Amino acid sequence: MEEQTETTMAPGERMDVDGGGYVPLQPEPEDDEPLTGAPFVIKKFSPVFFWSWDVHSDSCAICRVMLMEPCLNCQVNNKTSCVVVWGECNHAFHNCCMAAWIKSGSSSSGTAGTGSKCPLCQAEWIIQRVGN
Amino acid sequence: MTTMTRRRLLRDLKKLQEDTPSGICAAPCDNNILVWHAVIFGPADTPFEDGTFKLVLEFTEEYPNRPPGVRFVSKMFHPNVYADGNICLDILQNRWSPTYDVSAILTSIQSLLDEPNPNSPANSQASELYVKNRREYEKKVKAIVEQSWVAFGDDKDDKDKKAK
């Protein structure tokens, strides 16, 4: 029985919750039998999800504005296309704030090396992803 | 850029008012948010205890990407403070990070008071005494602690006169 469950739900495979909550994804003839014989019928499946932003801190440590809002500079200039940048150290900032810090030329001073550093942990700044 | 710096400083002020670190007071000048006056109380159980040391912080339009200029207005006797009040502190120079704010700067200076770094002396006399004759060092520090109370009122009067 355990082995069968593993073959129908491979690790990392997602359940199709939008399509009416059909579990498991691929119907297997062997599994169907006990279901039809069950004393109840699932008529509706309403999952409830809790979510949070997948970042360590929800505000930008440079300008102190929430990451989901435009940075201070964009707010001043009425720009709304302000994106967030994640470093490989998993620290996130507004892309504008980070770009201004790197452009200022102070980001690579201090410790050894010439590359820019993360303003929070001083690790070498390598962009992991940019987005919202 | 101008407005951004000012808005960030207002956020610093708000944070300082909501969550004031102990032994620290700071506020911008009435007519210029780029210039702040601050007071650091000497930490308890140190020779600096009970001192009320005044400082001036001068920000540029490049803040927070550049550190402010910070100096003691009150007379100071400390291995890492120059005669003109300027402070030799890595985070105010090459270790600056734009994530620091007024609160972080002043807290760092407060802890520098009792944890000097004699290896980068700004006041060679203070540095030498700190290493070789701690009793004499503490005596000199006590003297500037007492001066900090006297100069506290005088300095303000001077400023008011100049303003008029």
Short mmCIF file of C-alpha atoms in Angstrom, two decimals:
data_model
loop_
_atom_site.label_atom_id
_atom_site.label_comp_id
_atom_site.label_asym_id
_atom_site.label_seq_id
_atom_site.Cartn_x
_atom_site.Cartn_y
_atom_site.Cartn_z
CA MET A 1 0.00 0.00 0.00
CA GLU A 2 2.77 2.39 0.92
CA GLU A 3 4.58 1.71 -2.30
CA GLN A 4 1.52 2.53 -4.34
CA THR A 5 1.10 5.91 -2.67
CA GLU A 6 4.67 6.72 -3.54
CA THR A 7 4.23 5.93 -7.21
CA THR A 8 1.13 8.10 -7.56
CA MET A 9 2.62 11.08 -5.67
CA ALA A 10 6.22 11.54 -6.69
CA PRO A 11 8.18 13.89 -4.41
CA GLY A 12 7.73 17.48 -5.51
CA GLU A 13 4.66 16.68 -7.58
CA ARG A 14 1.83 19.15 -7.01
CA MET A 15 -1.77 18.25 -6.35
CA ASP A 16 -4.27 19.73 -8.77
CA VAL A 17 -6.28 21.64 -6.17
CA ASP A 18 -7.84 23.99 -8.72
CA GLY A 19 -9.36 21.19 -10.75
CA GLY A 20 -11.89 20.18 -8.14
CA GLY A 21 -9.58 18.66 -5.58
CA TYR A 22 -9.08 15.31 -7.19
CA VAL A 23 -6.66 13.21 -5.12
CA PRO A 24 -4.59 11.34 -6.23
CA LEU A 25 -3.67 12.85 -9.59
CA GLN A 26 -3.67 9.69 -11.65
CA PRO A 27 -6.50 7.30 -10.92
CA GLU A 28 -5.34 3.75 -10.56
CA PRO A 29 -7.78 0.93 -11.10
CA GLU A 30 -6.68 -0.81 -7.91
CA ASP A 31 -7.31 2.30 -5.82
CA ASP A 32 -10.72 2.94 -7.32
CA GLU A 33 -12.24 -0.14 -5.81
CA PRO A 34 -12.14 0.79 -2.13
CA LEU A 35 -13.32 4.33 -3.01
CA THR A 36 -16.50 3.17 -4.70
CA GLY A 37 -17.22 0.98 -1.75
CA ALA A 38 -16.74 3.87 0.75
CA PRO A 39 -19.83 4.82 2.78
CA PHE A 40 -19.54 8.50 1.81
CA VAL A 41 -19.01 10.67 -1.27
CA ILE A 42 -16.79 13.75 -1.35
CA LYS A 43 -19.05 16.46 -2.81
CA LYS A 44 -16.92 19.52 -2.21
CA PHE A 45 -13.30 20.09 -1.27
CA SER A 46 -12.40 23.57 0.01
CA PRO A 47 -8.76 23.84 1.08
CA VAL A 48 -7.66 26.88 3.08
CA PHE A 49 -4.15 28.21 2.57
CA PHE A 50 -2.06 30.38 4.85
CA TRP A 51 0.69 32.36 3.18
CA SER A 52 3.53 34.70 3.98
CA TRP A 53 6.16 36.49 1.94
CA ASP A 54 9.11 34.24 1.23
CA VAL A 55 11.71 36.73 2.52
CA HIS A 56 13.54 37.13 5.82
CA SER A 57 12.36 40.68 6.38
CA ASP A 58 9.38 42.36 4.83
CA SER A 59 10.87 45.83 4.67
CA CYS A 60 13.86 47.10 2.70
CA ALA A 61 16.75 47.67 5.13
CA ILE A 62 18.04 50.54 2.97
CA CYS A 63 14.97 52.77 2.60
CA ARG A 64 12.84 51.13 5.37
CA VAL A 65 9.76 50.85 3.16
CA MET A 66 7.86 47.55 2.86
CA LEU A 67 9.21 45.46 -0.01
CA MET A 68 5.81 45.09 -1.63
CA GLU A 69 5.52 48.87 -1.86
CA PRO A 70 7.65 51.02 -4.19
CA CYS A 71 10.90 52.27 -2.61
CA LEU A 72 11.18 55.76 -1.12
CA ASN A 73 12.75 57.14 -4.26
CA CYS A 74 10.05 55.69 -6.53
CA GLN A 75 7.36 57.02 -4.20
CA VAL A 76 8.85 60.49 -4.54
CA ASN A 77 8.93 60.19 -8.32
CA ASN A 78 5.51 58.53 -8.54
CA LYS A 79 6.93 55.39 -10.11
CA THR A 80 5.17 52.11 -9.43
CA SER A 81 7.43 49.76 -11.36
CA CYS A 82 9.70 49.08 -8.39
CA VAL A 83 10.98 45.51 -8.16
CA VAL A 84 12.70 43.53 -5.43
CA VAL A 85 16.14 41.97 -5.76
CA TRP A 86 17.29 38.90 -3.82
CA GLY A 87 20.93 38.15 -3.24
CA GLU A 88 22.39 34.67 -2.90
CA CYS A 89 22.58 35.39 0.83
CA ASN A 90 18.74 35.56 0.69
CA HIS A 91 18.64 39.21 1.74
CA ALA A 92 16.17 41.26 -0.24
CA PHE A 93 16.11 44.96 -1.07
CA HIS A 94 14.38 47.21 -3.57
CA ASN A 95 16.32 46.90 -6.80
CA CYS A 96 16.52 50.73 -6.97
CA CYS A 97 17.95 50.98 -3.45
CA MET A 98 20.55 48.30 -4.11
CA ALA A 99 21.49 49.82 -7.47
CA ALA A 100 21.98 53.25 -5.88
CA TRP A 101 24.15 51.71 -3.14
CA ILE A 102 26.35 49.90 -5.68
CA LYS A 103 26.53 53.00 -7.87
CA SER A 104 27.67 55.11 -4.90
CA GLY A 105 30.90 53.11 -4.96
CA SER A 106 30.94 52.56 -1.19
CA SER A 107 29.59 49.03 -1.44
CA SER A 108 32.94 47.42 -2.27
CA SER A 109 35.08 49.26 0.29
CA GLY A 110 36.08 47.90 3.64
CA THR A 111 36.88 44.22 3.49
CA ALA A 112 39.05 42.46 0.94
CA GLY A 113 37.83 42.00 -2.61
CA THR A 114 36.51 44.36 -5.20
CA GLY A 115 32.97 43.07 -5.65
CA SER A 116 29.95 44.64 -3.96
CA LYS A 117 28.86 43.39 -0.56
CA CYS A 118 25.42 42.75 0.88
CA PRO A 119 24.64 45.75 3.12
CA LEU A 120 23.25 43.40 5.78
CA CYS A 121 25.68 40.48 6.00
CA GLN A 122 28.72 41.75 4.03
CA ALA A 123 28.66 38.59 1.90
CA GLU A 124 29.64 39.03 -1.72
CA TRP A 125 26.59 40.39 -3.52
CA ILE A 126 25.42 37.98 -6.19
CA ILE A 127 21.93 38.49 -7.54
CA GLN A 128 19.78 35.42 -7.09
CA ARG A 129 16.63 36.80 -8.68
CA VAL A 130 14.79 39.99 -9.46
CA GLY A 131 11.02 40.27 -9.35
CA ASN A 132 8.05 40.90 -7.17
CA MET B 1 17.27 62.30 -4.43
CA THR B 2 16.87 65.28 -2.16
CA THR B 3 13.45 64.29 -1.00
CA MET B 4 14.44 60.65 -0.62
CA THR B 5 17.18 61.50 1.87
CA ARG B 6 14.82 63.68 3.86
CA ARG B 7 12.10 61.05 3.91
CA ARG B 8 14.58 58.46 5.10
CA LEU B 9 15.69 60.82 7.89
CA LEU B 10 12.07 61.30 8.91
CA ARG B 11 11.74 57.53 9.14
CA ASP B 12 14.87 57.46 11.30
CA LEU B 13 13.30 60.07 13.57
CA LYS B 14 10.04 58.15 13.79
CA LYS B 15 11.87 54.95 14.67
CA LEU B 16 13.93 56.80 17.28
CA GLN B 17 10.76 58.17 18.89
CA GLU B 18 8.99 54.83 18.89
CA ASP B 19 11.96 52.78 20.05
CA THR B 20 14.54 54.95 21.79
CA PRO B 21 17.73 53.14 22.76
CA SER B 22 18.62 53.83 26.40
CA GLY B 23 20.99 56.70 27.00
CA ILE B 24 20.48 58.35 23.62
CA CYS B 25 18.63 61.48 22.51
CA ALA B 26 18.62 62.88 18.99
CA ALA B 27 16.56 65.29 16.93
CA PRO B 28 17.01 67.25 13.72
CA CYS B 29 17.44 71.04 13.77
CA ASP B 30 14.25 73.04 13.50
CA ASN B 31 15.18 74.52 10.14
CA ASN B 32 17.38 71.80 8.62
CA ILE B 33 16.63 68.11 8.75
CA LEU B 34 20.13 67.35 7.43
CA VAL B 35 21.68 68.53 10.70
CA TRP B 36 20.92 66.65 13.90
CA HIS B 37 21.85 67.30 17.49
CA ALA B 38 22.31 64.33 19.76
CA VAL B 39 23.19 63.55 23.33
CA ILE B 40 24.82 60.32 24.46
CA PHE B 41 24.79 59.49 28.15
CA GLY B 42 27.96 57.83 29.38
CA PRO B 43 27.25 54.11 29.93
CA ALA B 44 26.81 52.99 33.55
CA ASP B 45 29.71 51.20 35.29
CA THR B 46 32.26 52.88 33.03
CA PRO B 47 34.45 55.95 33.64
CA PHE B 48 32.07 57.81 31.30
CA GLU B 49 29.07 57.19 33.58
CA ASP B 50 26.82 60.23 34.09
CA GLY B 51 28.46 62.18 31.27
CA THR B 52 26.10 64.01 28.90
CA PHE B 53 28.01 64.25 25.65
CA LYS B 54 26.66 66.38 22.85
CA LEU B 55 27.21 65.48 19.22
CA VAL B 56 26.36 66.92 15.83
CA LEU B 57 25.45 64.73 12.87
CA GLU B 58 25.66 66.29 9.42
CA PHE B 59 24.02 64.36 6.59
CA THR B 60 24.49 64.90 2.89
CA GLU B 61 21.97 64.34 0.11
CA GLU B 62 23.72 61.02 -0.46
CA TYR B 63 22.52 59.53 2.82
CA PRO B 64 21.95 56.59 3.35
CA ASN B 65 24.46 55.65 0.66
CA ARG B 66 27.09 57.77 2.40
CA PRO B 67 27.58 58.09 6.17
CA PRO B 68 26.93 61.40 7.94
CA GLY B 69 29.73 63.41 9.48
CA VAL B 70 29.56 62.84 13.23
CA ARG B 71 31.54 64.73 15.85
CA PHE B 72 31.46 65.40 19.55
CA VAL B 73 30.65 68.98 20.47
CA SER B 74 31.36 68.32 24.13
CA LYS B 75 35.01 67.94 25.03
CA MET B 76 36.00 64.30 24.81
CA PHE B 77 38.97 62.30 26.05
CA HIS B 78 38.98 59.03 24.19
CA PRO B 79 41.57 57.08 22.16
CA ASN B 80 39.40 57.19 19.02
CA VAL B 81 38.20 60.79 19.17
CA TYR B 82 40.27 63.58 17.60
CA ALA B 83 40.83 66.92 19.31
CA ASP B 84 38.22 68.56 17.04
CA GLY B 85 35.60 65.99 18.15
CA ASN B 86 35.69 63.87 15.01
CA ILE B 87 35.36 60.16 15.62
CA CYS B 88 37.55 57.39 14.23
CA LEU B 89 35.02 54.58 13.84
CA ASP B 90 35.06 52.07 10.98
CA ILE B 91 31.29 52.08 10.43
CA LEU B 92 31.41 55.84 9.87
CA GLN B 93 34.10 55.38 7.23
CA ASN B 94 34.94 52.33 5.14
CA ARG B 95 32.56 49.94 6.89
CA TRP B 96 29.49 52.07 6.37
CA SER B 97 26.32 50.29 5.27
CA PRO B 98 23.13 51.97 4.02
CA THR B 99 21.20 49.80 6.47
CA TYR B 100 22.46 51.89 9.38
CA ASP B 101 20.32 54.69 10.74
CA VAL B 102 20.67 57.43 13.36
CA SER B 103 19.81 55.02 16.12
CA ALA B 104 22.46 52.49 15.01
CA ILE B 105 25.14 55.18 14.63
CA LEU B 106 24.59 56.60 18.09
CA THR B 107 24.38 53.17 19.71
CA SER B 108 27.71 52.27 18.10
CA ILE B 109 29.34 55.46 19.38
CA GLN B 110 27.91 54.82 22.83
CA SER B 111 29.50 51.39 22.94
CA LEU B 112 32.75 52.75 21.51
CA LEU B 113 33.09 54.91 24.64
CA ASP B 114 33.97 52.00 26.91
CA GLU B 115 35.43 49.79 24.19
CA PRO B 116 38.10 51.92 22.57
CA ASN B 117 40.40 50.59 19.92
CA PRO B 118 43.92 51.68 20.94
CA ASN B 119 45.29 50.32 17.65
CA SER B 120 43.84 53.18 15.62
CA PRO B 121 44.50 56.12 17.91
CA ALA B 122 43.01 59.52 17.15
CA ASN B 123 44.18 60.89 20.49
CA SER B 124 47.65 59.50 21.19
CA GLN B 125 47.70 60.67 24.80
CA ALA B 126 44.39 59.00 25.59
CA SER B 127 45.50 55.89 23.76
CA GLU B 128 48.78 55.65 25.64
CA LEU B 129 47.18 56.23 29.03
CA TYR B 130 44.46 53.70 28.27
CA VAL B 131 47.10 51.04 27.64
CA LYS B 132 49.76 52.00 30.17
CA ASN B 133 48.11 53.90 33.00
CA ARG B 134 44.44 53.11 33.32
CA ARG B 135 44.07 54.99 36.59
CA GLU B 136 45.32 58.25 35.07
CA TYR B 137 43.16 57.61 31.97
CA GLU B 138 40.04 57.27 34.13
CA LYS B 139 40.94 60.44 36.01
CA LYS B 140 41.11 62.38 32.72
CA VAL B 141 37.80 60.84 31.61
CA LYS B 142 36.12 61.83 34.89
CA ALA B 143 37.27 65.39 34.28
CA ILE B 144 35.58 65.59 30.86
CA VAL B 145 32.45 63.96 32.34
CA GLU B 146 32.19 66.89 34.76
CA GLN B 147 32.93 69.35 31.95
CA SER B 148 30.08 67.85 29.93
CA TRP B 149 27.55 69.07 32.52
CA VAL B 150 28.95 72.61 32.64
CA ALA B 151 29.32 73.04 28.89
CA PHE B 152 25.81 71.70 28.41
CA GLY B 153 24.08 74.99 29.17
CA ASP B 154 26.86 77.27 27.88
CA ASP B 155 26.90 75.80 24.43
CA LYS B 156 23.19 76.31 23.97
CA ASP B 157 23.44 79.96 25.04
CA ASP B 158 26.23 80.53 22.52
CA LYS B 159 24.10 79.09 19.75
CA ASP B 160 21.13 81.24 20.68
CA LYS B 161 23.32 84.36 20.65
CA LYS B 162 24.68 83.45 17.25
CA ALA B 163 21.18 82.85 15.91
CA LYS B 164 20.18 86.35 16.98
#
